[in-house]
CSV table of C-alpha atoms and ligand atoms in Angstrom, one decimal:
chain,number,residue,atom,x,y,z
A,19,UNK,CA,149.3,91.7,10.3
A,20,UNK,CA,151.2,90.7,13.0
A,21,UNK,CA,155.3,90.1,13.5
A,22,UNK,CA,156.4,87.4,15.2
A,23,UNK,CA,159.9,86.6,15.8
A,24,UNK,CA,160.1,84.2,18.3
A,25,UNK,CA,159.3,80.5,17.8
A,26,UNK,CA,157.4,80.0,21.2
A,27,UNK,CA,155.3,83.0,20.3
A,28,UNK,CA,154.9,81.2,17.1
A,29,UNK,CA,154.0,77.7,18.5
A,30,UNK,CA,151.6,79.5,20.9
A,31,UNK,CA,150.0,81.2,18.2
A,32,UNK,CA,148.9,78.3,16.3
A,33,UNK,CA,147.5,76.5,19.2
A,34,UNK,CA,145.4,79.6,19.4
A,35,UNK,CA,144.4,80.0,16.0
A,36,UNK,CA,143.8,75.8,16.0
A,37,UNK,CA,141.5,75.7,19.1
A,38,UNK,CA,139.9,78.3,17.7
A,39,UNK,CA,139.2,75.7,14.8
A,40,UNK,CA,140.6,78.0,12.5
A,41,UNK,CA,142.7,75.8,9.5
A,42,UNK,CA,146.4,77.0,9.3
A,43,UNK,CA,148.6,77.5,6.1
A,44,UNK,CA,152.0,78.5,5.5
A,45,UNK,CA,153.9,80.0,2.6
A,46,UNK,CA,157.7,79.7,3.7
A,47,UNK,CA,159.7,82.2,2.0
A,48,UNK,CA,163.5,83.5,1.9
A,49,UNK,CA,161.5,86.9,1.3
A,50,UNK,CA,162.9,89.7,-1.4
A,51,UNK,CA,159.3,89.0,-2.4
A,52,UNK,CA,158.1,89.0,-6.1
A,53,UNK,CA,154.7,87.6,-8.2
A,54,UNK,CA,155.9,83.9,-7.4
A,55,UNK,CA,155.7,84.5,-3.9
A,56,UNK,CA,152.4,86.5,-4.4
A,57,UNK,CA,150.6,83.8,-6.6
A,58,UNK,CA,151.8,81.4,-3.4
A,59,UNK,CA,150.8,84.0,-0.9
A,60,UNK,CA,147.3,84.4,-2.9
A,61,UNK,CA,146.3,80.9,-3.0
A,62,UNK,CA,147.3,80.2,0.7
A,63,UNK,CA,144.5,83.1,1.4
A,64,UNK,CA,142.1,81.3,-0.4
A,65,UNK,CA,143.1,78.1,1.1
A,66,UNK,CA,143.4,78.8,5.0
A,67,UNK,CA,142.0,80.8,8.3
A,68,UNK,CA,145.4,81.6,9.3
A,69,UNK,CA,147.7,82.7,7.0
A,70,UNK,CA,151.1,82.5,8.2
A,71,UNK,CA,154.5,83.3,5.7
A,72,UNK,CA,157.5,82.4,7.3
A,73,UNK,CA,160.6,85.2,6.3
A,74,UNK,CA,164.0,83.5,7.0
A,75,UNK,CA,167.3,83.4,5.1
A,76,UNK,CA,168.3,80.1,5.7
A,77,UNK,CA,172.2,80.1,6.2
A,78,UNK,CA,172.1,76.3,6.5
A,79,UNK,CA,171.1,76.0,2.4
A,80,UNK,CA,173.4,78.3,0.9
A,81,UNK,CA,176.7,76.3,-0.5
A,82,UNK,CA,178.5,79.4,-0.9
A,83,UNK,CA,178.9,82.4,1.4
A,84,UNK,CA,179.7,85.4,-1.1
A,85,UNK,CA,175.9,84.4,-2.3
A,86,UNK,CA,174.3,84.3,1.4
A,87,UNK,CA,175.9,87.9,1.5
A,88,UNK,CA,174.4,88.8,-1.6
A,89,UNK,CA,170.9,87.6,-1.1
A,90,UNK,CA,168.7,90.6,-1.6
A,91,UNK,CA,166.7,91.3,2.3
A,92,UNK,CA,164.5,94.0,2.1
A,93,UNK,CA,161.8,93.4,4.9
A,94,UNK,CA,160.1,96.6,5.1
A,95,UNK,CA,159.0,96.2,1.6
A,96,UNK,CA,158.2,92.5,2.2
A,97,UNK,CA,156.1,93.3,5.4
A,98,UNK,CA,153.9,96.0,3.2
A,99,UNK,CA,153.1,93.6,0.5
A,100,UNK,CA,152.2,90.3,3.0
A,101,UNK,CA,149.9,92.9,4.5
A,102,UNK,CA,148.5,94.4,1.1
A,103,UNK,CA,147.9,90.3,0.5
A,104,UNK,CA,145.9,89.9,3.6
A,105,UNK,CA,148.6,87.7,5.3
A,106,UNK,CA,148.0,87.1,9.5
A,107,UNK,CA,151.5,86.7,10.7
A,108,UNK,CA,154.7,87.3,9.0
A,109,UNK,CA,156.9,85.1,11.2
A,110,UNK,CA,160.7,86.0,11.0
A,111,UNK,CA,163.0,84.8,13.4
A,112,UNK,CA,166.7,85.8,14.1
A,113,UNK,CA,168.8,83.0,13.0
A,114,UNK,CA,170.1,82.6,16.1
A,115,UNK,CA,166.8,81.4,17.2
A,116,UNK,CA,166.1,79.0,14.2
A,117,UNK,CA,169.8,77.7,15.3
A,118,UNK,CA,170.9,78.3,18.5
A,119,UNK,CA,174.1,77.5,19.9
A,120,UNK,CA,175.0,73.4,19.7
A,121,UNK,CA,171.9,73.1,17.1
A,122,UNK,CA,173.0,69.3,15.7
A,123,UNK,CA,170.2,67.8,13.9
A,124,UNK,CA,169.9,67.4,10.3
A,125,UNK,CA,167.1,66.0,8.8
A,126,UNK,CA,167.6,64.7,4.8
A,127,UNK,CA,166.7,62.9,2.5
A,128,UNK,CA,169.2,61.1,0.7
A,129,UNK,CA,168.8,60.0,-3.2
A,130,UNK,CA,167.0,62.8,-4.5
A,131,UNK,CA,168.8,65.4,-2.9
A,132,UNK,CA,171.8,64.0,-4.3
A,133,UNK,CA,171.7,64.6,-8.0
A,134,UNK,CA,171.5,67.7,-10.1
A,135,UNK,CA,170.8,70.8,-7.7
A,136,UNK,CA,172.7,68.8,-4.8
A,137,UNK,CA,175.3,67.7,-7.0
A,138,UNK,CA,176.2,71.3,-8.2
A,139,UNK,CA,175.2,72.8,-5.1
A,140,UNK,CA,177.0,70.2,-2.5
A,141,UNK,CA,175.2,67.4,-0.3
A,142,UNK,CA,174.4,69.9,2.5
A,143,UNK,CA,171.9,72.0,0.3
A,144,UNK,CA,169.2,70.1,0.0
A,145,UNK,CA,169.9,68.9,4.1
A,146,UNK,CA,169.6,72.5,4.9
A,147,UNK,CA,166.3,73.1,3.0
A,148,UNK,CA,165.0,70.1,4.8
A,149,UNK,CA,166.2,70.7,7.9
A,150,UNK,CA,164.5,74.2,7.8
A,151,UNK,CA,161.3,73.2,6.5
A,152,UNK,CA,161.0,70.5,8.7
A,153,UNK,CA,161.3,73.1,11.8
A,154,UNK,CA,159.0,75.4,10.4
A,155,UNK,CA,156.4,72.7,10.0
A,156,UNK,CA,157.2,72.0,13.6
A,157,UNK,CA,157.0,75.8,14.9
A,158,UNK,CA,154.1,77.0,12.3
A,159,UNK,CA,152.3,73.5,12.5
A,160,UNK,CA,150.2,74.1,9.5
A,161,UNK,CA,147.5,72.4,7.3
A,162,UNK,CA,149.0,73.4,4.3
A,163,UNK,CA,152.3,74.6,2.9
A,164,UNK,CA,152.3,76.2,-0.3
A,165,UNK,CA,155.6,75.4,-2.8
A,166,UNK,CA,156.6,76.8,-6.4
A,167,UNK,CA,157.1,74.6,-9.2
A,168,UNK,CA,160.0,76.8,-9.7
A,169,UNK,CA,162.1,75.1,-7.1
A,170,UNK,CA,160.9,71.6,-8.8
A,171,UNK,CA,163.7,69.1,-6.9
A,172,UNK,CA,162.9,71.0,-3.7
A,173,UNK,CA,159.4,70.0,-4.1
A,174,UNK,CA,160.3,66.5,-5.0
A,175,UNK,CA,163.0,66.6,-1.5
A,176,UNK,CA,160.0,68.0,0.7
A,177,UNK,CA,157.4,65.8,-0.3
A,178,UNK,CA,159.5,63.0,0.0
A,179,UNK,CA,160.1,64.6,3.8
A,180,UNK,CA,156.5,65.0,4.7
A,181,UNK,CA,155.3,61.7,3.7
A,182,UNK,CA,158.4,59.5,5.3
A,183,UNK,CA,158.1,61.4,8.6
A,184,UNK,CA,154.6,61.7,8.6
A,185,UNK,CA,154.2,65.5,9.1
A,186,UNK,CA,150.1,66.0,8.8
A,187,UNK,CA,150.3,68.8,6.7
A,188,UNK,CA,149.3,68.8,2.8
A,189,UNK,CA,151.7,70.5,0.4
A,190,UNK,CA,150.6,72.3,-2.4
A,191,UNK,CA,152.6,73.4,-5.5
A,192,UNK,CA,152.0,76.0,-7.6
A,193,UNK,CA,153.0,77.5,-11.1
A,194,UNK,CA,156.0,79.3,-11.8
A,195,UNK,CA,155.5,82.6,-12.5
A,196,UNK,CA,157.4,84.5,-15.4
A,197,UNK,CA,158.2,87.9,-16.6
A,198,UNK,CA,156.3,88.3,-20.2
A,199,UNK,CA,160.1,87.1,-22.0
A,200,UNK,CA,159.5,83.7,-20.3
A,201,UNK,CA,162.2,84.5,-17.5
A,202,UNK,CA,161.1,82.7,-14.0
A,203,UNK,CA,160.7,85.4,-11.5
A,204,UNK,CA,163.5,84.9,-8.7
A,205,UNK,CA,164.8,86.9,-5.8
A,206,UNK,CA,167.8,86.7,-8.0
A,207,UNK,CA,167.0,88.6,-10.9
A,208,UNK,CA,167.6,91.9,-9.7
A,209,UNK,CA,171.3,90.9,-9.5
A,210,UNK,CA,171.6,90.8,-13.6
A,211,UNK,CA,172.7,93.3,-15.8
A,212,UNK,CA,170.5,94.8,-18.7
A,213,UNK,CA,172.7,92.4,-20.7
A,214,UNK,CA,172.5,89.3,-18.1
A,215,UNK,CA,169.0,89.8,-18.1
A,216,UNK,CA,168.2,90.0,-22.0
A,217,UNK,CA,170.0,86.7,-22.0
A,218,UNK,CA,168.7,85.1,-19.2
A,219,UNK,CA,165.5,84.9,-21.5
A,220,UNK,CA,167.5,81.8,-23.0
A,221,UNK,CA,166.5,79.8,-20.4
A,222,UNK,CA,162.4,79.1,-20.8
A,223,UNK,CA,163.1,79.7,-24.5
A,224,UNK,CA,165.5,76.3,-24.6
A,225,UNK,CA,162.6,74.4,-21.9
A,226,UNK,CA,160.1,75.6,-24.4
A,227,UNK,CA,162.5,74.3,-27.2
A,228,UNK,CA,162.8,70.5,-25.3
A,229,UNK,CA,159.3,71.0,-25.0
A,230,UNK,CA,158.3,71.4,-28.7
A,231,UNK,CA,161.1,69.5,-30.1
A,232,UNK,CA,160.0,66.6,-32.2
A,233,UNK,CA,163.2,64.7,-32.7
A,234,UNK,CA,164.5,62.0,-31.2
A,235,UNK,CA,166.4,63.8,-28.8
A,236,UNK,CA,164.8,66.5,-27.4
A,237,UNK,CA,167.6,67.8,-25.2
A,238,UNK,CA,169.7,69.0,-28.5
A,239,UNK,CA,166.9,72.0,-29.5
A,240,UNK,CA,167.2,72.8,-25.8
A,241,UNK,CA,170.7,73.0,-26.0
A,242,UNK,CA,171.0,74.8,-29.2
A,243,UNK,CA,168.5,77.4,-27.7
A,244,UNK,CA,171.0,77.7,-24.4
A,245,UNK,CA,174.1,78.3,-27.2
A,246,UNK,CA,171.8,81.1,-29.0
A,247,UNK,CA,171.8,82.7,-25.8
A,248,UNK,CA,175.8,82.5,-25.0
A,249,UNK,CA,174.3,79.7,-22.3
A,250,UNK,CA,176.6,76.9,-20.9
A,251,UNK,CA,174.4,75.0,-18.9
A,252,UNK,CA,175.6,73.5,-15.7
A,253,UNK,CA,172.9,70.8,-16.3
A,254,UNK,CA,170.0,70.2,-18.7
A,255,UNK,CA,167.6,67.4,-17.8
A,256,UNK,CA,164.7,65.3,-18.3
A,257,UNK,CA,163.7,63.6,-15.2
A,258,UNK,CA,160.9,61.9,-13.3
A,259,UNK,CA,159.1,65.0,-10.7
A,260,UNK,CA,159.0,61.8,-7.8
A,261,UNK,CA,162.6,60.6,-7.5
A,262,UNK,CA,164.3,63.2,-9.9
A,263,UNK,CA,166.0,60.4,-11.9
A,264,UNK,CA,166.2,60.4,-15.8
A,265,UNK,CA,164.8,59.4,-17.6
A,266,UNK,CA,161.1,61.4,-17.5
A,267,UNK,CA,158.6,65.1,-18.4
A,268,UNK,CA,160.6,67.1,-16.0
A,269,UNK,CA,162.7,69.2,-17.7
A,270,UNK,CA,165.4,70.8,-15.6
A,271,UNK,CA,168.1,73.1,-16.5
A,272,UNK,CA,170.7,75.2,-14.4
A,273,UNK,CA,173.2,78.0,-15.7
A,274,UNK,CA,174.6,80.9,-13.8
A,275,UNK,CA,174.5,84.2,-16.2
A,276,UNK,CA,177.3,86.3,-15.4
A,277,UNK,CA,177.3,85.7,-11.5
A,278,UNK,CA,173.9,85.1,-11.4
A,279,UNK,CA,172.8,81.3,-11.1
A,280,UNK,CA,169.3,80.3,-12.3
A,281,UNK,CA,167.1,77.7,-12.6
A,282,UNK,CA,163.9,76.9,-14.4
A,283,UNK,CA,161.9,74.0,-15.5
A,284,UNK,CA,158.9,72.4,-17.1
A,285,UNK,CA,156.6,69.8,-17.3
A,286,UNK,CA,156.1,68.2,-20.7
A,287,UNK,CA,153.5,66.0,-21.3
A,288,UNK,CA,153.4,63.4,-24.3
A,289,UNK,CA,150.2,64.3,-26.5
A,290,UNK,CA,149.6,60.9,-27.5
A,291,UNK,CA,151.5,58.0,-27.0
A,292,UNK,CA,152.4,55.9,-30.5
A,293,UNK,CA,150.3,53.0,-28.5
A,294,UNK,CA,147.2,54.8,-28.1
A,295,UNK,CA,147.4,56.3,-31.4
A,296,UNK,CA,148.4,52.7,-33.0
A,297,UNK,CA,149.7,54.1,-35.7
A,298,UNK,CA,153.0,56.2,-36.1
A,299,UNK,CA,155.8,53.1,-36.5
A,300,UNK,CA,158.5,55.5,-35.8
A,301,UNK,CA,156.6,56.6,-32.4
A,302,UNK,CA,157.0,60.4,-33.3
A,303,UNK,CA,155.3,61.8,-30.3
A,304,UNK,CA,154.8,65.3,-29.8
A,305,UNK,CA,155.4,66.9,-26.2
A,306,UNK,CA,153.1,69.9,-25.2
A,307,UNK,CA,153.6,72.1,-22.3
A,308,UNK,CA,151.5,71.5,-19.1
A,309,UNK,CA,152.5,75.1,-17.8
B,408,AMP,P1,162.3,81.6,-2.0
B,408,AMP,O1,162.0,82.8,-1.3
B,408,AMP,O2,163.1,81.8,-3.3
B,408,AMP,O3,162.9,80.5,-1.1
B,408,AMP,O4,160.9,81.0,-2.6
B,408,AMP,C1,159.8,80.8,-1.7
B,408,AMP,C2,158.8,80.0,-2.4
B,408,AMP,O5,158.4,80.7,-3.6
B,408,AMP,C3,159.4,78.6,-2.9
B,408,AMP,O6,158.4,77.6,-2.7
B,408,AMP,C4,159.6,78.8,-4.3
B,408,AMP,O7,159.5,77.7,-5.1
B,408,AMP,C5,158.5,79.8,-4.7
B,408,AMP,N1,158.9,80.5,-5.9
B,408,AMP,C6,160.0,81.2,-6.2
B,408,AMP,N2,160.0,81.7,-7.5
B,408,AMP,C7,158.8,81.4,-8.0
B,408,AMP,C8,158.1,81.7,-9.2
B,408,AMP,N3,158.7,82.3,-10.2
B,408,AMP,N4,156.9,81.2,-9.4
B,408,AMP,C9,156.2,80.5,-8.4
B,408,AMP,N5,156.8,80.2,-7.2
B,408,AMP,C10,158.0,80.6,-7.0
């Protein structure tokens, strides 16, 4: 596996790998690597010639220092299990090469990157995320870039990107993967305590809750779940996956556990709708998990 660290060596390596006709795909990562960024890193193998994962702490998308300085970076460990996964390059640049002095551009995408995640996180998060990503689709120049589900509004905010400027590279999403309680793995997990983390399981439980929930509202199971738990949520949502406006299958939910802020979702799919089925008069549709 090789290390890259500069973006010209970068740029010149993909014009290598694509005269060589070899198809390029990228798995941008903050690193601190667990099974989400495996599963990613796994399917980009199958998917690509060139498999390049991008390792860069992006200062630009944290809202609040104390949690840029907190981010776990451990990239010895990160480079060993890229390798072990058959990744070509691991490219991580200094960030004074990602953002050099007078760096001015921002590139966002107003609307969806306004409300939930941006709301809580300020307006410069989601600018950040697309700023970055739209550089290292520029340095890596890939075929396909591999997302989580995980991260579903940052999905929504990159798509959105891609297709309005026109970047000729196909983004897939994949699965979020979870720790057999139902937590979502995340870089941040390591930061609870044994306490934090028992509780932290609140989280899918109250997705799976809206999920299942039969009653009118389905956000009230949720919530009751996220109480169980000692949970105030800092949002709990159902919203479309395109624009990230309610009302929609998305379920979205926020909540930092001690000093620990998570986020999960899941899709929720309505079994049959009261149309189709002709029959229930009160419309009592049952959602199912997708994932
Ligand atoms: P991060 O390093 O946290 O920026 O994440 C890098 C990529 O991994 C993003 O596309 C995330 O959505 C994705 N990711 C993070 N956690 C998970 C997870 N539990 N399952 C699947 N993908 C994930």
């Amino acid at each position: 596996m090789k290390v890259i660290r500069t973006i010209p060596e970068m740029q010149e390596h993909s014009r290598g790998a694509r005269v060589a006709g070899r198809t390029i795909g990228l798995v941008p990562t903050m690193g601190a690597f667990h099974g989400g960024h495996e599963s990613l890193m796994r399917a980009a193998r199958l998917g690509s010639d060139e498999l390049v994962v991008s390792l860069f702490v992006n200062p630009a998308q944290f809202n609040d220092p104390r949690d840029l300085e907190a981010y776990p970076r451990d990239e010895r460990r990160d480079a060993m299990i890229a390798e072990r996964l058959g990744v070509d390059v691991l490219f991580a640049p200094p960030a004074e090469a990602v953002y050099p002095a007078g760096f001015a551009a921002t590139v966002s995408v107003p609307g969806i990157s306004d409300v939930l995640e941006g709301a809580k996180r300020g307006p410069g998060h989601f600018a950040g995320v697309s700023t970055v990503v739209a550089k290292l689709f520029n340095m890596v120049a890939p075929d396909v870039a591999y997302f989580g589900q995980k991260d579903a509004q940052q999905v929504a905010v990159i798509r959105r990107m891609a297709r309005d400027l026109d970047f000729p590279v196909r983004i897939e999403v994949l699965p979020t993967i979870r720790e057999p309680d139902g937590l979502a793995m995340s870089s941040r997990n390591v930061r609870l305590s044994p306490e934090e983390r028992r509780r932290a399981a609140g989280l899918s439980a109250a997705l799976r809750a809206v999920a299942e929930a039969t009653e009118e509202d389905p956000l009230r199971a949720g919530l009751a779940v996220l109480a169980e738990h000692g949970i105030t949520p800092e949002y709990l949502a159902m919203v479309d996956p395109d624009t990230v406006q309610e009302p929609g299958p998305l379920v979205v939910v926020a909540a930092s556990i001690g000093d620990t802020r998570l986020i999960d979702n899941v899709l929720i799919k309505r079994a049959a709708t009261p149309d189709r089925r002709g029959a229930d008069p009160k419309g009592a549709v049952r959602v199912l998990p997708t994932q």
